[in-house]
mmCIF file of N, CA and C and ligand atoms in Angstrom:
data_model
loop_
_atom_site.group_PDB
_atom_site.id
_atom_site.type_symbol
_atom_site.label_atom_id
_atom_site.label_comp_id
_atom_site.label_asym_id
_atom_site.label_seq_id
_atom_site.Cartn_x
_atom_site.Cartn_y
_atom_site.Cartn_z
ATOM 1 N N UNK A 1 18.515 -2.405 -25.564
ATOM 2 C CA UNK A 1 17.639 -2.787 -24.445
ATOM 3 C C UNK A 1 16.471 -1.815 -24.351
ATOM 4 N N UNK A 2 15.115 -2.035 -24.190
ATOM 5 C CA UNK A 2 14.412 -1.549 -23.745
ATOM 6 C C UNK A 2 14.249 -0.482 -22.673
ATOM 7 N N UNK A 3 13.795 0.297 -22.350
ATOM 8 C CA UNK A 3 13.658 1.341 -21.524
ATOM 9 C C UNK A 3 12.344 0.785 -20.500
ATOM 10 N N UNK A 4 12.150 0.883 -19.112
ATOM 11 C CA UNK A 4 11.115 0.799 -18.345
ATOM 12 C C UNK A 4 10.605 1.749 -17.527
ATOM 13 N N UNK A 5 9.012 1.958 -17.385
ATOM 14 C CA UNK A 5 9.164 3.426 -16.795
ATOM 15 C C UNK A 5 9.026 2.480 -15.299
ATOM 16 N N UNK A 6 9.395 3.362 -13.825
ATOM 17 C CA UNK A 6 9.031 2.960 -12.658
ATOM 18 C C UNK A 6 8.269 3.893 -11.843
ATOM 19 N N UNK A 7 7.718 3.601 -10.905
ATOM 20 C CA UNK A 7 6.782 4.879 -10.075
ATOM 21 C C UNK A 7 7.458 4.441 -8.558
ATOM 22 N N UNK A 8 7.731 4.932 -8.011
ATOM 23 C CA UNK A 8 8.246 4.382 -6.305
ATOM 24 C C UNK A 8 6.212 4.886 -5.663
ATOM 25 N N UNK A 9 6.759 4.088 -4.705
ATOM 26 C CA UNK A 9 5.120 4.242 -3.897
ATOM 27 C C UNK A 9 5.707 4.461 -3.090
ATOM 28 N N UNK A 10 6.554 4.863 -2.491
ATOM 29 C CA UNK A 10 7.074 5.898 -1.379
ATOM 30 C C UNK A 10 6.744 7.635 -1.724
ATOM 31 N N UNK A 11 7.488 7.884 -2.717
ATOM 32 C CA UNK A 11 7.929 8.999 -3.064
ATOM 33 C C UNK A 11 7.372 9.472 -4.529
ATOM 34 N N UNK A 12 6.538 8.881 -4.698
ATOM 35 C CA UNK A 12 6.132 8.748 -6.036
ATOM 36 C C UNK A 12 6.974 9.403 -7.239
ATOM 37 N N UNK A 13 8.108 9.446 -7.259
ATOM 38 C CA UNK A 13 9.052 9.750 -7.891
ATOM 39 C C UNK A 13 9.116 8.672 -9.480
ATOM 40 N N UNK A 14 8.764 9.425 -10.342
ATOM 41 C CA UNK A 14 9.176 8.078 -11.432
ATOM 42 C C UNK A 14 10.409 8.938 -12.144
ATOM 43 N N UNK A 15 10.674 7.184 -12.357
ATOM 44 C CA UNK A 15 12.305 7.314 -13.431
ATOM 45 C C UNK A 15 11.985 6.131 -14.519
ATOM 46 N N UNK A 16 12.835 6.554 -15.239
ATOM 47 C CA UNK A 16 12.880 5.242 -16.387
ATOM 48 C C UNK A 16 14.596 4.630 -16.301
ATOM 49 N N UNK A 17 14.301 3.540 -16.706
ATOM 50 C CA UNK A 17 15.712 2.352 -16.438
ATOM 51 C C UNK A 17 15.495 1.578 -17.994
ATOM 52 N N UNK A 18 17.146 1.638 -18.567
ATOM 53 C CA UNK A 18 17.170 0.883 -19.401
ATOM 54 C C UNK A 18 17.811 -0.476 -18.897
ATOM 55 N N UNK A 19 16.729 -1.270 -18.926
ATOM 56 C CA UNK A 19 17.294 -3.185 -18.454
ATOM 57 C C UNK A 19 16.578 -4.311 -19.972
ATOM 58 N N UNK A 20 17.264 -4.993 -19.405
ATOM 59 C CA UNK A 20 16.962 -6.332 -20.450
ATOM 60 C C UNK A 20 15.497 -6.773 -19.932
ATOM 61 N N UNK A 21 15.024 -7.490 -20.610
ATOM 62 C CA UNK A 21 13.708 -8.063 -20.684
ATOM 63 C C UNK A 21 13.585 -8.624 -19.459
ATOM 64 N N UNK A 22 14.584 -9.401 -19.267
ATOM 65 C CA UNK A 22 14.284 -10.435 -18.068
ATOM 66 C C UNK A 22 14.251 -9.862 -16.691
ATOM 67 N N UNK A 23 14.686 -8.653 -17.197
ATOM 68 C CA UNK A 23 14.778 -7.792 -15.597
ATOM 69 C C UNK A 23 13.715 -6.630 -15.368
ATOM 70 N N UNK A 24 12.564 -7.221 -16.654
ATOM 71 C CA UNK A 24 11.227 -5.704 -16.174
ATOM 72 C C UNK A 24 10.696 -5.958 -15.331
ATOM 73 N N UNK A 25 10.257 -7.376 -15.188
ATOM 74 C CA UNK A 25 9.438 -7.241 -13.738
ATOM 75 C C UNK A 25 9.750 -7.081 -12.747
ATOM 76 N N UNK A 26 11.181 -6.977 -12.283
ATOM 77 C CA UNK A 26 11.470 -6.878 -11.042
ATOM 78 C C UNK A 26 12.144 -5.410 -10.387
ATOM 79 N N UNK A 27 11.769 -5.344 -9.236
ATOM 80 C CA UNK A 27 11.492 -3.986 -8.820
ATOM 81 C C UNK A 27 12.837 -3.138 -8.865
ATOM 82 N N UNK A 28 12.720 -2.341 -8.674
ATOM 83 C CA UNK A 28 14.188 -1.137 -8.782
ATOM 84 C C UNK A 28 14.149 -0.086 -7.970
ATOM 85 N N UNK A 29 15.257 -0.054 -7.229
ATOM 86 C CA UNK A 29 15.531 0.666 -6.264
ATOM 87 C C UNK A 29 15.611 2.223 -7.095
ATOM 88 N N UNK A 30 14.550 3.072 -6.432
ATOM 89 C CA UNK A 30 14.109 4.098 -6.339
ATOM 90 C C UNK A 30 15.269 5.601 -6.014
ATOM 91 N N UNK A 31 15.857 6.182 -7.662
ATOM 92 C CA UNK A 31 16.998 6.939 -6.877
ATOM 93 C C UNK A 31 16.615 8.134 -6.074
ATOM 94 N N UNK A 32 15.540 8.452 -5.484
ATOM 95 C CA UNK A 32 15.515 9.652 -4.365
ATOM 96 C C UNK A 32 15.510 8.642 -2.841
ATOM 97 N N UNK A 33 14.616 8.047 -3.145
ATOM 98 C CA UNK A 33 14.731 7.393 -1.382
ATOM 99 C C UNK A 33 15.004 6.125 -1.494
ATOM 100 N N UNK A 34 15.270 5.022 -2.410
ATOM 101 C CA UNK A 34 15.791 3.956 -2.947
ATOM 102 C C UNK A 34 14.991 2.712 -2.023
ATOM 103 N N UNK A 35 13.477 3.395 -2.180
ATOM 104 C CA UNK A 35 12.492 2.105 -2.109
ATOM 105 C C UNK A 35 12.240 1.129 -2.730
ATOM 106 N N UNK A 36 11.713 0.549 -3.347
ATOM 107 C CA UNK A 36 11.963 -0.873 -4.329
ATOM 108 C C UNK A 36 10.771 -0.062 -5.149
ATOM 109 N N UNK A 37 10.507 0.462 -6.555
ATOM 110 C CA UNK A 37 9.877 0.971 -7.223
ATOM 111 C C UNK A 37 9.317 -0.214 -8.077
ATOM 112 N N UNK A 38 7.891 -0.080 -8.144
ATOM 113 C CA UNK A 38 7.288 -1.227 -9.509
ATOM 114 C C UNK A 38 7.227 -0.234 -10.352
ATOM 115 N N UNK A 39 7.540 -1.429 -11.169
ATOM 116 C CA UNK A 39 7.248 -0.987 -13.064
ATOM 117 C C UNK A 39 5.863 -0.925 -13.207
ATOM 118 N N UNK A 40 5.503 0.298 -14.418
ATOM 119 C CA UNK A 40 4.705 0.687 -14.458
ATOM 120 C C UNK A 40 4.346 0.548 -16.046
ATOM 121 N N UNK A 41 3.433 0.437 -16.533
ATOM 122 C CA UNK A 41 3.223 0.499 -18.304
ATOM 123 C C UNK A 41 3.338 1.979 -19.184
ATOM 124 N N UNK A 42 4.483 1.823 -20.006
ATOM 125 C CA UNK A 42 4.200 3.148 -20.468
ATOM 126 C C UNK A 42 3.363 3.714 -21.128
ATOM 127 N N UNK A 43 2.595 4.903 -21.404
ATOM 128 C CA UNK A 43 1.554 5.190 -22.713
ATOM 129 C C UNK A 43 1.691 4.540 -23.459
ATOM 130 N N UNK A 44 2.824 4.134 -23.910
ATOM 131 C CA UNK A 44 2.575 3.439 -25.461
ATOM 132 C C UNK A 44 1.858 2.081 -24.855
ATOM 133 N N UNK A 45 2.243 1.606 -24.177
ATOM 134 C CA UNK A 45 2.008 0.045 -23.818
ATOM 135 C C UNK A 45 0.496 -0.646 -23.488
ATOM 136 N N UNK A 46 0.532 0.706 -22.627
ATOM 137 C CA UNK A 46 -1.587 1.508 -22.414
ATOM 138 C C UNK A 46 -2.199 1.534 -23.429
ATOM 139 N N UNK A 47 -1.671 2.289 -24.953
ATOM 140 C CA UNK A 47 -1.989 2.197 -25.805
ATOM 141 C C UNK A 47 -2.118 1.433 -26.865
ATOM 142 N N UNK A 48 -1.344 0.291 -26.988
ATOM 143 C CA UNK A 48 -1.295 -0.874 -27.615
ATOM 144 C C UNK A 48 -2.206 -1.927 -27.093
ATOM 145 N N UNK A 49 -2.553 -1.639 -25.874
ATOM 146 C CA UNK A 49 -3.545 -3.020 -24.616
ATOM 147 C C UNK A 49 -4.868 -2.411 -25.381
ATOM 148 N N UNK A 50 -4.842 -1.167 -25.712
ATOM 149 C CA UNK A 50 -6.473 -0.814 -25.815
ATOM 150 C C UNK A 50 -7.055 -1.212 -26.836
ATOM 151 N N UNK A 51 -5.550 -1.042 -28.102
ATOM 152 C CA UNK A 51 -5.815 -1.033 -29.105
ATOM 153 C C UNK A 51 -6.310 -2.381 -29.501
ATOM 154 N N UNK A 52 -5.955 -3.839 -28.439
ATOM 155 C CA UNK A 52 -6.276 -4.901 -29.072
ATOM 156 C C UNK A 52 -7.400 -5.460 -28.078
ATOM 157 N N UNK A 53 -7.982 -4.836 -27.015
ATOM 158 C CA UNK A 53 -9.345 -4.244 -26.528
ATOM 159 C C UNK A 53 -10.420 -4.057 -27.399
ATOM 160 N N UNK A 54 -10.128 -2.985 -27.837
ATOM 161 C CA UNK A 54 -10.974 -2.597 -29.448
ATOM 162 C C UNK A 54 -11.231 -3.663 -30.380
ATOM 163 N N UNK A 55 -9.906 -4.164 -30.901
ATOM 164 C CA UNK A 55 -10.174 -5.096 -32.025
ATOM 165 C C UNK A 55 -10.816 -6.432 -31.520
ATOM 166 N N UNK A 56 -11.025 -7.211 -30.471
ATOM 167 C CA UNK A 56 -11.434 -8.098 -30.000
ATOM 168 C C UNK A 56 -12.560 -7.536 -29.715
ATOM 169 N N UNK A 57 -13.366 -6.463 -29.636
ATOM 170 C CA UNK A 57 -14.957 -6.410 -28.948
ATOM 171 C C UNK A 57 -15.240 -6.589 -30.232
ATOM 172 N N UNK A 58 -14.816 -6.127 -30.967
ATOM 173 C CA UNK A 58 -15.520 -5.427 -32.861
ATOM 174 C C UNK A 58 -15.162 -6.620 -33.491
ATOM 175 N N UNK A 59 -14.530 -7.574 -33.352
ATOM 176 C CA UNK A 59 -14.015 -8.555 -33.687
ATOM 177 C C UNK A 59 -15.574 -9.367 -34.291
ATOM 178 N N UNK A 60 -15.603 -9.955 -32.910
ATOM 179 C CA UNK A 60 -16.974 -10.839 -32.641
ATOM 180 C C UNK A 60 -17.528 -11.743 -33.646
ATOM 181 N N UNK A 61 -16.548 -12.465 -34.928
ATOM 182 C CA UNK A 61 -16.794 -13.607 -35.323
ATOM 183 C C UNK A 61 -16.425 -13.059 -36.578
ATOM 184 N N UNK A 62 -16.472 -11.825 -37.236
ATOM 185 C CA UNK A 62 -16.150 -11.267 -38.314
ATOM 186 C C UNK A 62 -15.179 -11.391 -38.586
ATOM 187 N N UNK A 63 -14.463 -10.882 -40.261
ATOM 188 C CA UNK A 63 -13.530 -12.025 -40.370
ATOM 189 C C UNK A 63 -12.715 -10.256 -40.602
ATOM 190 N N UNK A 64 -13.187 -9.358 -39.929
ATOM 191 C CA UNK A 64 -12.026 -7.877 -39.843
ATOM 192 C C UNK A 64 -12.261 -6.976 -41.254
ATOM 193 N N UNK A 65 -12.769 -7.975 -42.362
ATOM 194 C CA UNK A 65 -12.425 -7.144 -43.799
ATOM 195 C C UNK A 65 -13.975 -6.499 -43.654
ATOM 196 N N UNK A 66 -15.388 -7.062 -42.900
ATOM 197 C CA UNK A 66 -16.629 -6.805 -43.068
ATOM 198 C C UNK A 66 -17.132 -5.796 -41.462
ATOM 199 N N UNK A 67 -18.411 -5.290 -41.389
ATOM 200 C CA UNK A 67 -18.903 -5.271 -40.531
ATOM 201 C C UNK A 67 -19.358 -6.091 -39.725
ATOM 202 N N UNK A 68 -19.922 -5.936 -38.197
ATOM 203 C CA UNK A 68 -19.979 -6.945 -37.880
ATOM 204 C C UNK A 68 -21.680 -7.409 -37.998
ATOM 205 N N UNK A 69 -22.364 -7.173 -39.181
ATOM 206 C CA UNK A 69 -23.191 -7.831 -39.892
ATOM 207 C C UNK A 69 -22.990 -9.208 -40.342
ATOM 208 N N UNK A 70 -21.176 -9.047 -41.502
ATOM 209 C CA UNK A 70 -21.270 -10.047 -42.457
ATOM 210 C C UNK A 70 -20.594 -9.660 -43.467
ATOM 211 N N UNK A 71 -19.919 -10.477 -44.097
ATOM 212 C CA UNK A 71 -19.825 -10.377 -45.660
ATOM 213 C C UNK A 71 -19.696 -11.917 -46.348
ATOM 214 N N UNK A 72 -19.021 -11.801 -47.433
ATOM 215 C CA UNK A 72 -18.946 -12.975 -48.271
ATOM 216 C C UNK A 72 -17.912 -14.165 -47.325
ATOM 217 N N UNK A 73 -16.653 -13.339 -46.932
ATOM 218 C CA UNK A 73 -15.355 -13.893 -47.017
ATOM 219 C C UNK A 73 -15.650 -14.617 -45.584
ATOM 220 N N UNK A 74 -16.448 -13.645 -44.534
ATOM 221 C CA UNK A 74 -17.158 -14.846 -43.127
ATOM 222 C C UNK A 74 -18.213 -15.470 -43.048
ATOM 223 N N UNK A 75 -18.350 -16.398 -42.418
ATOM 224 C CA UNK A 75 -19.255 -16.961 -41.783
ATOM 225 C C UNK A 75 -20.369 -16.877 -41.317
ATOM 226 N N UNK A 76 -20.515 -15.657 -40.741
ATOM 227 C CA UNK A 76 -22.262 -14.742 -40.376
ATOM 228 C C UNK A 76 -23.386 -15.334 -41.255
HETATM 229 ZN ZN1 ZN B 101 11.216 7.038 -3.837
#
């Protein structure tokens, strides 16, 4: 199972919880003051969103192997 990180907005206390998929979105009682804590994205997850951020601006009709001038293999 996956690991999830949580942040409480009470206590701003974060913990991580290992749950099944079907249970990330939903909130988790917070073990210092056992407020209902949302899940939060971990670095990696931050880091994977950006990473396909990046590739979609630079993208822009190119076919990835060229600049975004052109080459043979796209369309430009
Ligand atoms: Zn708390």
């Amino acid at each position: 199972m996956p690991i999830y990180e949580y942040v409480c907005p009470k206590c701003s206390s974060r913990f991580e919880l290992l749950r099944s998929m079907s249970q990330a979105n939903e909130d988790a009682p917070c073990p210092q003051c056992q407020q209902k804590a949302k899940r939060v994205l971990s670095v990696f997850a931050g880091l994977a969103r950006n990473g396909d951020g990046l590739t979609s601006s630079l993208g822009g009709g190119s076919c990835g192997g060229c600049s975004a001038t052109g080459c043979d293999s796209c369309s430009i």
